Coordinates of C-alpha atoms and ligand atoms in Angstrom, one line a residue:
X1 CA -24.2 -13.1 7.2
X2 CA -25.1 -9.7 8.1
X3 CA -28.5 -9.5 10.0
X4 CA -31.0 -6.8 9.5
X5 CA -32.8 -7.8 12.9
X6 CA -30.7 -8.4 16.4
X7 CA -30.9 -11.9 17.2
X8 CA -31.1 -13.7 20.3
X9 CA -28.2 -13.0 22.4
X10 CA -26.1 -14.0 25.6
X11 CA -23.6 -11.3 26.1
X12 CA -20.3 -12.3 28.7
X13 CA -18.6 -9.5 29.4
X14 CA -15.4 -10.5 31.2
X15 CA -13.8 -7.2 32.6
X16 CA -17.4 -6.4 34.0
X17 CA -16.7 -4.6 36.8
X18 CA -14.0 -2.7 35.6
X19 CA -14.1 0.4 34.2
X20 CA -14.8 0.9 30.3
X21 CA -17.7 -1.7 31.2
X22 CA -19.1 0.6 33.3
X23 CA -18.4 4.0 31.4
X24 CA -18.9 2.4 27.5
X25 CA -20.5 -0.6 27.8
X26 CA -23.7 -0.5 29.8
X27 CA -25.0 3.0 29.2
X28 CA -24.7 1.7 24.9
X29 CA -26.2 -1.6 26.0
X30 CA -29.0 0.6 28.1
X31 CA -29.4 2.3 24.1
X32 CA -29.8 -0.8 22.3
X33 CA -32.3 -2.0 24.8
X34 CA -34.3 1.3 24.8
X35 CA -34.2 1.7 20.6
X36 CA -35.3 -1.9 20.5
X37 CA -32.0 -2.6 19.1
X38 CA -31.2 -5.7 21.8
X39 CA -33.4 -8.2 21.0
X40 CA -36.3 -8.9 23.1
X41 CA -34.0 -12.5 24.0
X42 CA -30.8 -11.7 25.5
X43 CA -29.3 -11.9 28.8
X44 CA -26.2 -10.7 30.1
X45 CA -23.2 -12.3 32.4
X46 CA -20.7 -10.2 34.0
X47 CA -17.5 -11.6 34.8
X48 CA -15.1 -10.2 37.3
X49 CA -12.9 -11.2 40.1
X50 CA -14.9 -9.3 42.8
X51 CA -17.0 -11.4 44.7
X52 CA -20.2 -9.4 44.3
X53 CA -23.8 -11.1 43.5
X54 CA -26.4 -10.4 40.9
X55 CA -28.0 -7.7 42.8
X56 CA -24.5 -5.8 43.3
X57 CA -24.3 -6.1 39.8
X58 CA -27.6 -5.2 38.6
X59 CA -26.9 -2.0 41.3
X60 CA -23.9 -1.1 39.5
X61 CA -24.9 -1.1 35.9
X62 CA -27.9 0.6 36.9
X63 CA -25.5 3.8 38.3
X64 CA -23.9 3.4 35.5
X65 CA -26.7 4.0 33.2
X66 CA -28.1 6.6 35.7
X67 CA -24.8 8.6 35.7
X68 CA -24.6 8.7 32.1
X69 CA -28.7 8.7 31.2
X70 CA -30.2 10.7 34.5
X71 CA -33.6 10.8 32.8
X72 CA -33.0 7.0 31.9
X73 CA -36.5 4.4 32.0
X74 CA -37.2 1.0 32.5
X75 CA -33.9 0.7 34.4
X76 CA -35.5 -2.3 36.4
X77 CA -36.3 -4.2 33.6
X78 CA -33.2 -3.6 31.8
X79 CA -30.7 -4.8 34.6
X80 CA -33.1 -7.6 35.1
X81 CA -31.4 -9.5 32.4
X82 CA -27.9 -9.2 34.1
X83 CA -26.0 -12.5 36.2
X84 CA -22.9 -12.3 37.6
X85 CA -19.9 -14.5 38.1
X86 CA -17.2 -14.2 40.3
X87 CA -14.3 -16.2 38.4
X88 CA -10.4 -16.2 37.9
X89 CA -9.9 -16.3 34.2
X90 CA -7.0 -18.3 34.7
X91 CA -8.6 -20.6 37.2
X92 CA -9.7 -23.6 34.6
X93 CA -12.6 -24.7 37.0
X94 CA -14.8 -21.3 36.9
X95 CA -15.2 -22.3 33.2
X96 CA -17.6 -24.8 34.2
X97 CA -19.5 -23.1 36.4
X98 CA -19.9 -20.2 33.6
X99 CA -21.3 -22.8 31.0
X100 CA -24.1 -24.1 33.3
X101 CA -24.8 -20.6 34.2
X102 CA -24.5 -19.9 30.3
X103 CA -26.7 -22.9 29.4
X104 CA -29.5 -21.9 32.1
X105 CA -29.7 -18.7 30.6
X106 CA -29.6 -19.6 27.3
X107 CA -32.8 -22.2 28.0
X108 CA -34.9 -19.5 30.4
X109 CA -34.4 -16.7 27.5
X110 CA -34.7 -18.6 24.6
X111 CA -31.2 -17.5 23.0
X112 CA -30.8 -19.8 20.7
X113 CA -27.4 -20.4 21.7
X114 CA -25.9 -17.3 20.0
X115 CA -23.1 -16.2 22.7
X116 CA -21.2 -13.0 22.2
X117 CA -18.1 -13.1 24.6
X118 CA -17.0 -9.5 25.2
X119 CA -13.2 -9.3 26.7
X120 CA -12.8 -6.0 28.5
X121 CA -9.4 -7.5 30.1
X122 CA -5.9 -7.0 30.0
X123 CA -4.9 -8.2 26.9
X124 CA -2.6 -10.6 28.5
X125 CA -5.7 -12.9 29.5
X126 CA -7.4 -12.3 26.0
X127 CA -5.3 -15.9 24.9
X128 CA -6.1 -18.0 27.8
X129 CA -9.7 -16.8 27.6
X130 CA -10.6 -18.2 24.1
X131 CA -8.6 -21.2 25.0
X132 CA -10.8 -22.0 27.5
X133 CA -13.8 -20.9 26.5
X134 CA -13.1 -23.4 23.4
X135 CA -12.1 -26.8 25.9
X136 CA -15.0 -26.1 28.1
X137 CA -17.5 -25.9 25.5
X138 CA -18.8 -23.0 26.4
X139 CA -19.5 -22.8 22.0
X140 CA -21.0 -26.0 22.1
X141 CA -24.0 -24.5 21.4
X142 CA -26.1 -24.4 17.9
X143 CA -25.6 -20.3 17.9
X144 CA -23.3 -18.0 16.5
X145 CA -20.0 -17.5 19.1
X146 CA -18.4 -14.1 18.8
X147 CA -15.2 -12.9 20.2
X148 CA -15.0 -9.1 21.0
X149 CA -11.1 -7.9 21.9
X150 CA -10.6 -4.7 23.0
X151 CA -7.4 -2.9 22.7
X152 CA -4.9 -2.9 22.5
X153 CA -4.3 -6.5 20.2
X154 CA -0.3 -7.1 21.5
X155 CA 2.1 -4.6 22.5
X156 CA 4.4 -4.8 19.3
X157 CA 4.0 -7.3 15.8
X158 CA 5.5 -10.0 17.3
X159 CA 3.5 -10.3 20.4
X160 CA 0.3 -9.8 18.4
X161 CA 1.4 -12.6 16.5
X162 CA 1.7 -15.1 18.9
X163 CA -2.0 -13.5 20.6
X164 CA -3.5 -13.7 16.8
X165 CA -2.2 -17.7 16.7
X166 CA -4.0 -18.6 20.0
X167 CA -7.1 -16.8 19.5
X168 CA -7.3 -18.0 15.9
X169 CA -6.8 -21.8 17.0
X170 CA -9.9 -21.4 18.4
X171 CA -11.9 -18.9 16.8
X172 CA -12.4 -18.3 13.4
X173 CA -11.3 -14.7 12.0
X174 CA -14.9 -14.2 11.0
X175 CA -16.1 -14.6 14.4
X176 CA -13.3 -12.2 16.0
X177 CA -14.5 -8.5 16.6
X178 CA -11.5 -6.2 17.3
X179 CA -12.5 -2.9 18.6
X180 CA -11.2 0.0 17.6
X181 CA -13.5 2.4 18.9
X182 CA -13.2 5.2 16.8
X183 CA -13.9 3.5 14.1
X184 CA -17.5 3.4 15.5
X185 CA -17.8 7.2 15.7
X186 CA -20.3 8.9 13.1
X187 CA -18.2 10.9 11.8
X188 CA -15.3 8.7 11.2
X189 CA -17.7 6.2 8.9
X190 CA -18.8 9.6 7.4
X191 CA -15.4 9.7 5.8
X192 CA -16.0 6.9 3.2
X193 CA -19.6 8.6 2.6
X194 CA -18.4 12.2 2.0
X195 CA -15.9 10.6 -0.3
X196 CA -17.8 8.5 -2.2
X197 CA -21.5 10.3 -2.1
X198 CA -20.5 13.2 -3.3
X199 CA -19.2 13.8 -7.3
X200 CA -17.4 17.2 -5.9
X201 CA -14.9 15.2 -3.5
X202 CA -13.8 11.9 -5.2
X203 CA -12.4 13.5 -8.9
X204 CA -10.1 15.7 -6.2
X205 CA -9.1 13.5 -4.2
X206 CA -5.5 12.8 -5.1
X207 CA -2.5 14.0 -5.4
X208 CA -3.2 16.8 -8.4
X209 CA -5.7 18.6 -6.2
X210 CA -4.4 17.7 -2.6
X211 CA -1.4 19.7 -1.0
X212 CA -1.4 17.9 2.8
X213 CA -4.1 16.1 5.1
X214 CA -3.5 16.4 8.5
X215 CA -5.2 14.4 11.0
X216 CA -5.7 15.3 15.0
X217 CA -6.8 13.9 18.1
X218 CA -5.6 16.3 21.3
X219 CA -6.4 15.6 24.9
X220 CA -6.9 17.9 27.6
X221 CA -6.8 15.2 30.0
X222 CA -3.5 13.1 31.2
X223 CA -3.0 9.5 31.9
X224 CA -5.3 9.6 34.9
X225 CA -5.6 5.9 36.4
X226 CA -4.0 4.4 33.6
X227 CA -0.2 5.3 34.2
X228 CA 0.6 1.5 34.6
X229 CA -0.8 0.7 31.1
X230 CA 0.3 3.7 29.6
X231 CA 3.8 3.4 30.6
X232 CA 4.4 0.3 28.7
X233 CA 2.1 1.9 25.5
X234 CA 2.9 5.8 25.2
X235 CA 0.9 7.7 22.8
X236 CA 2.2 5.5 19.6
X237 CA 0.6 2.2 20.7
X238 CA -2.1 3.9 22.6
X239 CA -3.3 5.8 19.8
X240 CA -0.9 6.1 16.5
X241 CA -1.2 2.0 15.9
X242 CA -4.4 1.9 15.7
X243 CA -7.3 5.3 15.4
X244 CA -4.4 7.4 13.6
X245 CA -3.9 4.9 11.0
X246 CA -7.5 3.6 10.7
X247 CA -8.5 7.1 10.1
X248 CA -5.9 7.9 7.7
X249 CA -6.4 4.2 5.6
X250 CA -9.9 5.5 5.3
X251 CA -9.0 8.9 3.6
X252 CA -6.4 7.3 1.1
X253 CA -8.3 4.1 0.7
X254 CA -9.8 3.6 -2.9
X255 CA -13.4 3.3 -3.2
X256 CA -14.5 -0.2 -2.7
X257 CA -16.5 -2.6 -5.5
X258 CA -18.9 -3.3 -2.8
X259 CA -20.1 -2.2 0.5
X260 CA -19.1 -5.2 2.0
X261 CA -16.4 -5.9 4.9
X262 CA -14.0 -8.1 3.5
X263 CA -13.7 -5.2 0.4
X264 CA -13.2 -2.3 2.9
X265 CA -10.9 -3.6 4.7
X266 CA -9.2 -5.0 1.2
X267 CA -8.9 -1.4 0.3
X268 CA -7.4 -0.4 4.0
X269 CA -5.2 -3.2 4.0
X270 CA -3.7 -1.9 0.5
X271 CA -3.6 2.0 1.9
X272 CA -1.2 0.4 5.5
X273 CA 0.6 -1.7 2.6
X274 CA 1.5 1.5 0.9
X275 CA 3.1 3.1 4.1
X276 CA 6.1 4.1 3.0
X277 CA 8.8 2.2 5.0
X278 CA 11.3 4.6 6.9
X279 CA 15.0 4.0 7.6
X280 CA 16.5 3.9 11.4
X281 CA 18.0 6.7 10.6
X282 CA 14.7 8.7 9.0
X283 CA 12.6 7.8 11.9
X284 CA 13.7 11.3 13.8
X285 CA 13.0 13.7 10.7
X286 CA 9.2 12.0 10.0
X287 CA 8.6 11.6 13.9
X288 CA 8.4 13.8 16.5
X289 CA 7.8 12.2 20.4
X290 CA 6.9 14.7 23.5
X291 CA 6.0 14.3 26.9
X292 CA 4.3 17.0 29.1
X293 CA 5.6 19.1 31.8
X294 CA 3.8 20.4 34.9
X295 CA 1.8 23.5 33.3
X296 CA 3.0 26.4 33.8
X297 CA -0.2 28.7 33.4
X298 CA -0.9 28.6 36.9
X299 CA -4.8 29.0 36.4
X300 CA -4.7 25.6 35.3
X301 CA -2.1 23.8 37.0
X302 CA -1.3 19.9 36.1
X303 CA 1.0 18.0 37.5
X304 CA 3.9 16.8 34.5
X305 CA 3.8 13.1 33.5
X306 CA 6.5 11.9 35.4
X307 CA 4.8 13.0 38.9
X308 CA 1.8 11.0 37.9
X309 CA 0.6 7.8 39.7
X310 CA 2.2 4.7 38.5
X311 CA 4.6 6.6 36.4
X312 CA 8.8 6.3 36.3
X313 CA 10.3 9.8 37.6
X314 CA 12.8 9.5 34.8
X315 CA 9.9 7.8 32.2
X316 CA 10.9 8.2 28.7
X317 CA 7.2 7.2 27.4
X318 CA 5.7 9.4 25.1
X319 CA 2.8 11.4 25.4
X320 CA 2.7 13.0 21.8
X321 CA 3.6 12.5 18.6
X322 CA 3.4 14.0 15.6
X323 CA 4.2 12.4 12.1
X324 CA 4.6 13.1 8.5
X325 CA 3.3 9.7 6.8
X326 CA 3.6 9.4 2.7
X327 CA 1.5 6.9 1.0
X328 CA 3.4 5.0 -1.8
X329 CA 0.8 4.5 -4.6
X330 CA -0.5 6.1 -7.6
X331 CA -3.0 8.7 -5.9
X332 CA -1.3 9.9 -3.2
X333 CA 2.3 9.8 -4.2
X334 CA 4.3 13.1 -3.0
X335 CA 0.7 14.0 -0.8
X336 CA 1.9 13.9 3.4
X337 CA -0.5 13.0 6.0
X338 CA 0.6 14.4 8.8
X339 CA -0.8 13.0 11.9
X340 CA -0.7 14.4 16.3
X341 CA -2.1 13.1 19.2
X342 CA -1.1 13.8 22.8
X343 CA -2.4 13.9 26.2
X344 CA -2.4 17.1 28.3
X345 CA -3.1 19.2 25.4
X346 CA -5.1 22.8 24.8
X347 CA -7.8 21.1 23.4
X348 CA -10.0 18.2 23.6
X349 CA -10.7 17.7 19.5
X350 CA -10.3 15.3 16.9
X351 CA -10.3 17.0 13.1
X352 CA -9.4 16.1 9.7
X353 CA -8.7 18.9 7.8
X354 CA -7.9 18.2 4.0
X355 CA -5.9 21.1 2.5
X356 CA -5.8 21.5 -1.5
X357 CA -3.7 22.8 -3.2
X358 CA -3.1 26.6 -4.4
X359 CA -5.1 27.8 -7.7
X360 CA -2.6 28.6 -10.1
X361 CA -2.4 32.9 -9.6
X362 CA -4.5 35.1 -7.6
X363 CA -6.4 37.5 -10.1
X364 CA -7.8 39.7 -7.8
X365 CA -7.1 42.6 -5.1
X366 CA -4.2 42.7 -3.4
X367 CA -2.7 39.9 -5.8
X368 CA 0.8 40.3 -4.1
X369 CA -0.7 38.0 -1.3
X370 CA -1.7 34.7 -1.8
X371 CA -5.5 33.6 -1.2
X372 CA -6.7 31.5 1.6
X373 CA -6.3 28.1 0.5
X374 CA -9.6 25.7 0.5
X375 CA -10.1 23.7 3.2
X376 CA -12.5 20.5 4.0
X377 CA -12.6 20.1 7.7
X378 CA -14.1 16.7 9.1
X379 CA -15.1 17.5 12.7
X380 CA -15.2 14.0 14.4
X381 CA -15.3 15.4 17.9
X382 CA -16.7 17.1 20.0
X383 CA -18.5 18.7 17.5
X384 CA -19.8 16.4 14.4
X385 CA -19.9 17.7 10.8
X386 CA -18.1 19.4 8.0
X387 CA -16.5 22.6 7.2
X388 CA -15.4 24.0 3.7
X389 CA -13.8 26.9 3.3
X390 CA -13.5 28.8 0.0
X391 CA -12.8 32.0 -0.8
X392 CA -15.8 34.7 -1.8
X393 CA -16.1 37.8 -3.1
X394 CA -16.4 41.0 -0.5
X395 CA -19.1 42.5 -0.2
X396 CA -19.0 46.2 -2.4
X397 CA -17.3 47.4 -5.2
X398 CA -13.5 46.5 -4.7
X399 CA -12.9 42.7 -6.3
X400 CA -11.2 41.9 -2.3
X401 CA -12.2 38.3 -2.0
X402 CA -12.7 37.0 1.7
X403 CA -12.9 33.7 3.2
X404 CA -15.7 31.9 3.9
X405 CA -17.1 28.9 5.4
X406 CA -20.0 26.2 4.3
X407 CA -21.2 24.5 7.6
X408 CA -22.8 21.4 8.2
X409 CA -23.2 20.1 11.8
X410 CA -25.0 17.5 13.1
X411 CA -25.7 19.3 16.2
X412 CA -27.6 21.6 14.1
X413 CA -30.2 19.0 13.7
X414 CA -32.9 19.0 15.9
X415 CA -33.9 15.8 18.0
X416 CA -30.2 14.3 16.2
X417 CA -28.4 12.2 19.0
X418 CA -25.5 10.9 17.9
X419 CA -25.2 7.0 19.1
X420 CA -22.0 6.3 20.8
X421 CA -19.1 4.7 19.2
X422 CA -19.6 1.6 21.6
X423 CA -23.5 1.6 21.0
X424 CA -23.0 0.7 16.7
X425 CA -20.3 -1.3 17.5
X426 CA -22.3 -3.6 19.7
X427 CA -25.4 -3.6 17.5
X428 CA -23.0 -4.5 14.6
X429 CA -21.6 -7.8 16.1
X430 CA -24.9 -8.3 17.2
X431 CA -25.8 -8.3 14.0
X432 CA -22.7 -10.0 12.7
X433 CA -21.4 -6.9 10.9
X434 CA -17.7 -6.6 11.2
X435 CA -17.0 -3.8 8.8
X436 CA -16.3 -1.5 11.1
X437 CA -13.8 -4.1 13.7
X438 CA -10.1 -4.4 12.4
X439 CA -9.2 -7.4 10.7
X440 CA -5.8 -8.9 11.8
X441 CA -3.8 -8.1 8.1
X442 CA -4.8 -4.2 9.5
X443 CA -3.4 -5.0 12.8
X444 CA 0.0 -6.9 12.0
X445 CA 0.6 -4.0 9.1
X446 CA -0.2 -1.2 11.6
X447 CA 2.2 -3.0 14.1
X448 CA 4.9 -3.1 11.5
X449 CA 4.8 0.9 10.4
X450 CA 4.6 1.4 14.1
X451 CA 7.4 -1.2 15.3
X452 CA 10.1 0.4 13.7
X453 CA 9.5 3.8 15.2
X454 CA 9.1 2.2 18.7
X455 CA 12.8 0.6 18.3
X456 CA 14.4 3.6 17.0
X457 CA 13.0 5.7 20.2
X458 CA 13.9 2.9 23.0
X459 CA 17.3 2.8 21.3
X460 CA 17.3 6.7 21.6
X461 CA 16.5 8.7 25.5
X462 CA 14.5 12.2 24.4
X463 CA 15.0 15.3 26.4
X464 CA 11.5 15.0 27.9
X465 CA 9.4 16.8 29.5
X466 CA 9.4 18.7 26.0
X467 CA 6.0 20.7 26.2
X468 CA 4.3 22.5 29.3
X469 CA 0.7 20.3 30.1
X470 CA -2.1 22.2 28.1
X471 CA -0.3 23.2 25.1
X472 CA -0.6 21.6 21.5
X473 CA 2.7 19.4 21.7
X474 CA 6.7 20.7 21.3
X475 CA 7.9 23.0 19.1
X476 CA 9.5 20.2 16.8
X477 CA 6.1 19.5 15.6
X478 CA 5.3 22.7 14.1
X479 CA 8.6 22.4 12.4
X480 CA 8.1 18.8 10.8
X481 CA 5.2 21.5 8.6
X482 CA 7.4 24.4 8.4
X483 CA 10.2 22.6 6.5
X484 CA 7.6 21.1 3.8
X485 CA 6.1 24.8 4.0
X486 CA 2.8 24.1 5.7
X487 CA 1.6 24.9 9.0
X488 CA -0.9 23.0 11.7
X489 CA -3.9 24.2 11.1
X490 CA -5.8 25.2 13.9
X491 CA -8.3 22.4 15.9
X492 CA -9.6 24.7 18.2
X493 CA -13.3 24.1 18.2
X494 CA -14.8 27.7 17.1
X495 CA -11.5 28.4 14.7
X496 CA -12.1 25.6 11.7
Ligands
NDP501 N1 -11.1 2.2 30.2 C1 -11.0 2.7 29.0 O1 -11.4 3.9 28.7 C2 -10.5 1.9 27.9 C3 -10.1 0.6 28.1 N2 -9.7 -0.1 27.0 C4 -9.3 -1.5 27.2 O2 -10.3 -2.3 27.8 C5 -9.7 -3.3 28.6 C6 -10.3 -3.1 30.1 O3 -9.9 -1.8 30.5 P1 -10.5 -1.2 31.9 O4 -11.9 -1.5 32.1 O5 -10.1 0.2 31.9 O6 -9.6 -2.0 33.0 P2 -9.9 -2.1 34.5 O7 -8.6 -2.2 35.2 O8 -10.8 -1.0 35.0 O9 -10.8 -3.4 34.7 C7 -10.2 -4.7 34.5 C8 -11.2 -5.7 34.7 O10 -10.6 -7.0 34.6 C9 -11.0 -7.8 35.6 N3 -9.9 -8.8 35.9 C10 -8.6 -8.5 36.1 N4 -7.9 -9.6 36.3 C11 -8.8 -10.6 36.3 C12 -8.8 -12.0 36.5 N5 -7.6 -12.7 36.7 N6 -9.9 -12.8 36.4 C13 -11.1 -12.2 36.1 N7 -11.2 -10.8 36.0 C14 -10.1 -10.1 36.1 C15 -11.2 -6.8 36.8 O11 -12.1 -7.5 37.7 P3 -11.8 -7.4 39.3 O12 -11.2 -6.1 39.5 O13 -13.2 -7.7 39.8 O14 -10.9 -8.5 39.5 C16 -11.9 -5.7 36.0 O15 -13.3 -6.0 35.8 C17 -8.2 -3.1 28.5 O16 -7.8 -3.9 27.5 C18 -8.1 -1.7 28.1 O17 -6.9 -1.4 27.4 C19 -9.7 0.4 25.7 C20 -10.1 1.7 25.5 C21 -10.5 2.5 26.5
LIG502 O1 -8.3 4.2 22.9 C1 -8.0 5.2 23.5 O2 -8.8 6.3 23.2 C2 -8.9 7.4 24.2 C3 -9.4 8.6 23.4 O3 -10.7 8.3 22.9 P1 -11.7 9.4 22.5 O4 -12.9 8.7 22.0 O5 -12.0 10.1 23.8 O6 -11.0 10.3 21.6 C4 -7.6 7.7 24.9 O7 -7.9 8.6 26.0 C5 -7.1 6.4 25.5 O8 -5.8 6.7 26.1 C6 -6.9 5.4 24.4 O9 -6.6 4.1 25.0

């Protein structure tokens, strides 16, 4: 049951001294506790293999919340609730340790015995976690247990099977909170409320009014400390598998009977159903893999992917790919989603930019030509809002009609902070809200569109590198829109 209030919590972060705990998770715990969002009753445990203390813990999430809040209060207080444990996750004996320290907190904080078990790990430990977590009764306890799983949930369908069947032998699917961050950002659960909000939008949306949608997510920056992971994950796991497709089940999805999470996801789960399935041998003319090169604008050199840390001099991982995707049903038949993401691109910017199609003739001036098409732009980042562009008529006597835009940003509003995708996704399994957390029929379909591409490409070398660092990707992917007659549309943050 979905709570309106936060209960009582203990919160184990194992992965706590690693780094997304200390960039994501305690600066968005620091918010809950400073909105009165963490319940007056909750503790926290970090788990790590360092062998550092409480206080060296407490010192470390309170840099943390310093370096991201400078102006941050009550700091003291805040990191007072914070225990550490130095323990192997694969040593069986730490368990036990963890549930007295578990129990003792749960009895001096009055927590109900409501445990949240946050796995900032390697996915390879994510199984024997639960496992033991289950034998060694740390959710022997009257509470609520929640398993959070950060990404990425297996490396292909097969081994994300064999993950799902461990974890669910010991945790119900109700309990188990797979991240996908982006589905946490405002502007991505804006989607489903500009959709279905607003009369204009929903009669349109289909495949009478809409020529293409394309959906973006660049990178300026590279692999940076990750080359190890991201060797093994390239930019389809890493990013197409899960906040590509999330984002584009929630454009297509039809407009659920209720608000709740099992009928969201329902109408996700149909959209990833409808993929249309690609043959070996289409995989090349809907997908389009690069890798960056060194730059060559020497005012902002980059090294090329191959010379960074961790990474293969001849790797054949991909840093960028762009894809056409069709959608197989009723509504969106004939209608491509295009998607791109890379690292080492011109722009940091994620946009959804809904293109429809063409009125019929252009009555007025210069008639030859034909008129800007209309555009709704979702700006998910780093800007939040919307954009749509129409067409208007100059001002004067001549009937010249000019483009124009209708803004709405949320950095417009005064005093309007945007919470951080980690921030709502903690309060909502807090609160036992898993709308926005993928349910494993979203994962296993995404795996299976996804799977099929991966093979086709590690059957296949690529010429890489294929694009110069700080570009928007290889030529190829303008030409997957040219041949349908479309373009990218620009993502540049002052252009849409
Ligand atoms: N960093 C990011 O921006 C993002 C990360 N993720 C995902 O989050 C997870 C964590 O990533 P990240 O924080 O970057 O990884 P890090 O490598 O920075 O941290 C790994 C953590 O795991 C701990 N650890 C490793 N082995 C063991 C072990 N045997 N027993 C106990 N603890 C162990 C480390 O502790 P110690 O060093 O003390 O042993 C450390 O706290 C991964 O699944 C990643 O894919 C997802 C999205 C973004
Ligand atoms: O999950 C991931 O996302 C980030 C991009 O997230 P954003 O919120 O900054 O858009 C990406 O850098 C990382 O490689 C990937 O694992």
């Amino acid at each position: 049951m979905i709570q309106s209030e936060t209960p009582a919590s203990l919160i184990t972060i194992f992965g706590a001294t690693g780094d997304l705990a200390k960039r994501k998770l305690y600066p968005s715990l620091y918010h809950l506790f400073t909105k009165g969002q963490l319940a007056e009753h909750f503790a926290v445990i970090g788990v790590g293999r360092r062998p550092w203390s409480n206080d060296v813990l407490r010192a470390h999430v309170k840099d943390s919340v310093l370096s991201s809040i400078p102006e941050a209060e009550n700091v003291e207080t805040f990191i007072s609730r914070f225990y550490y444990q130095a323990h192997d996750v694969s040593d069986s004996a730490s368990y036990i340790q963890l549930k007295e320290l578990a129990n003792d907190l749960d009895e001096k904080y009055s927590l109900q015995g409501n445990r949240i078990f946050y796995l900032a790990m390697a996915p390879e430990f994510f199984g024997t976690i639960a496992e033991h977590l289950k034998q060694d009764g740390l959710t022997d306890t009257p509470g609520f247990h929640r398993l959070v799983i950060e990404k990425p949930f297996g490396h292909d369908l097969e081994s994300a099977k064999e993950l799902n069947k461990r974890i669910r032998n010991v945790f119900d699917e109700n309990d188990i909170y797979r991240i996908d961050h982006y589905l946490g950002k405002e502007m991505v659960q804006n989607i489903e409320v500009i959709r279905f909000a607003n009369a204009i939008f929903e009669p349109l949306w289909n495949n009478r009014f809409i020529s293409n949608i394309q959906v973006t997510s660049s990178e300026v920056l590279g692999v940076e400390e990750r080359g190890g992971y991201y060797e093994n994950s390239g930019a389809l796991r890493d990013m197409v598998q899960n906040h590509m497709l999330q984002m584009v089940a929630l454009l297509a999805m039809e407009p659920p009977i209720r608000l709740t999470p099992q009928e969201i996801r329902s109408e996700k789960v149909k959209v990833l159903r409808a993929l249309k399935p690609m043959k070996d041998e289409e995989v090349e003319s809907y997908f389009v893999r690069g890798q960056y090169g060194p730059s060559t604008n020497s005012e902002q050199p980059a090294l090329g992917y191959r010379e960074e840390t961790n990474v293969q001099p001849d790797s054949n991982t991909a840093t960028f790919v762009a894809g056409k995707l069709m959608i197989d049903n009723f509504r969106w038949a004939g209608v491509p989603f295009y998607i791109r993401t890379g690292k080492r691109m011109s722009t940091k910017s994620t946009k959804i930019i809904i293109q429809f199609k063409d009125v019929p003739m252009n009555l007025y001036y210069n008639s030859d030509e034909k008129l800007a098409p209309n555009l709704l732009v979702i700006h998910i980042q780093p800007e939040e809002g919307i954009t749509l562009h129409l067409n208007a008529k100059n001002t004067g006597h001549s009937m010249e009609t000019k483009p124009v835009k209708l803004d709405f940003s949320t950095n417009d509003i005064a005093g309007y902070n945007t919470p951080e995708a980690y921030e709502k996704l903690l309060h909502d399994c807090l609160r036992g809200d898993a709308t926005n957390f993928t349910h494993w029929d979203e994962v296993a379909l995404s795996w299976n569109f996804v799977d099929k591409i991966s093979r086709v490409w590690e059957e296949n070398k690529a010429a890489f590198p294929n694009y110069p660092a700080g570009t928007m990707g290889p030529v190829e992917a303008d030409q997957l829109l040219e041949k349908d007659g479309f373009q990218w549309w620009s993502v540049t943050n002052d252009e849409n």
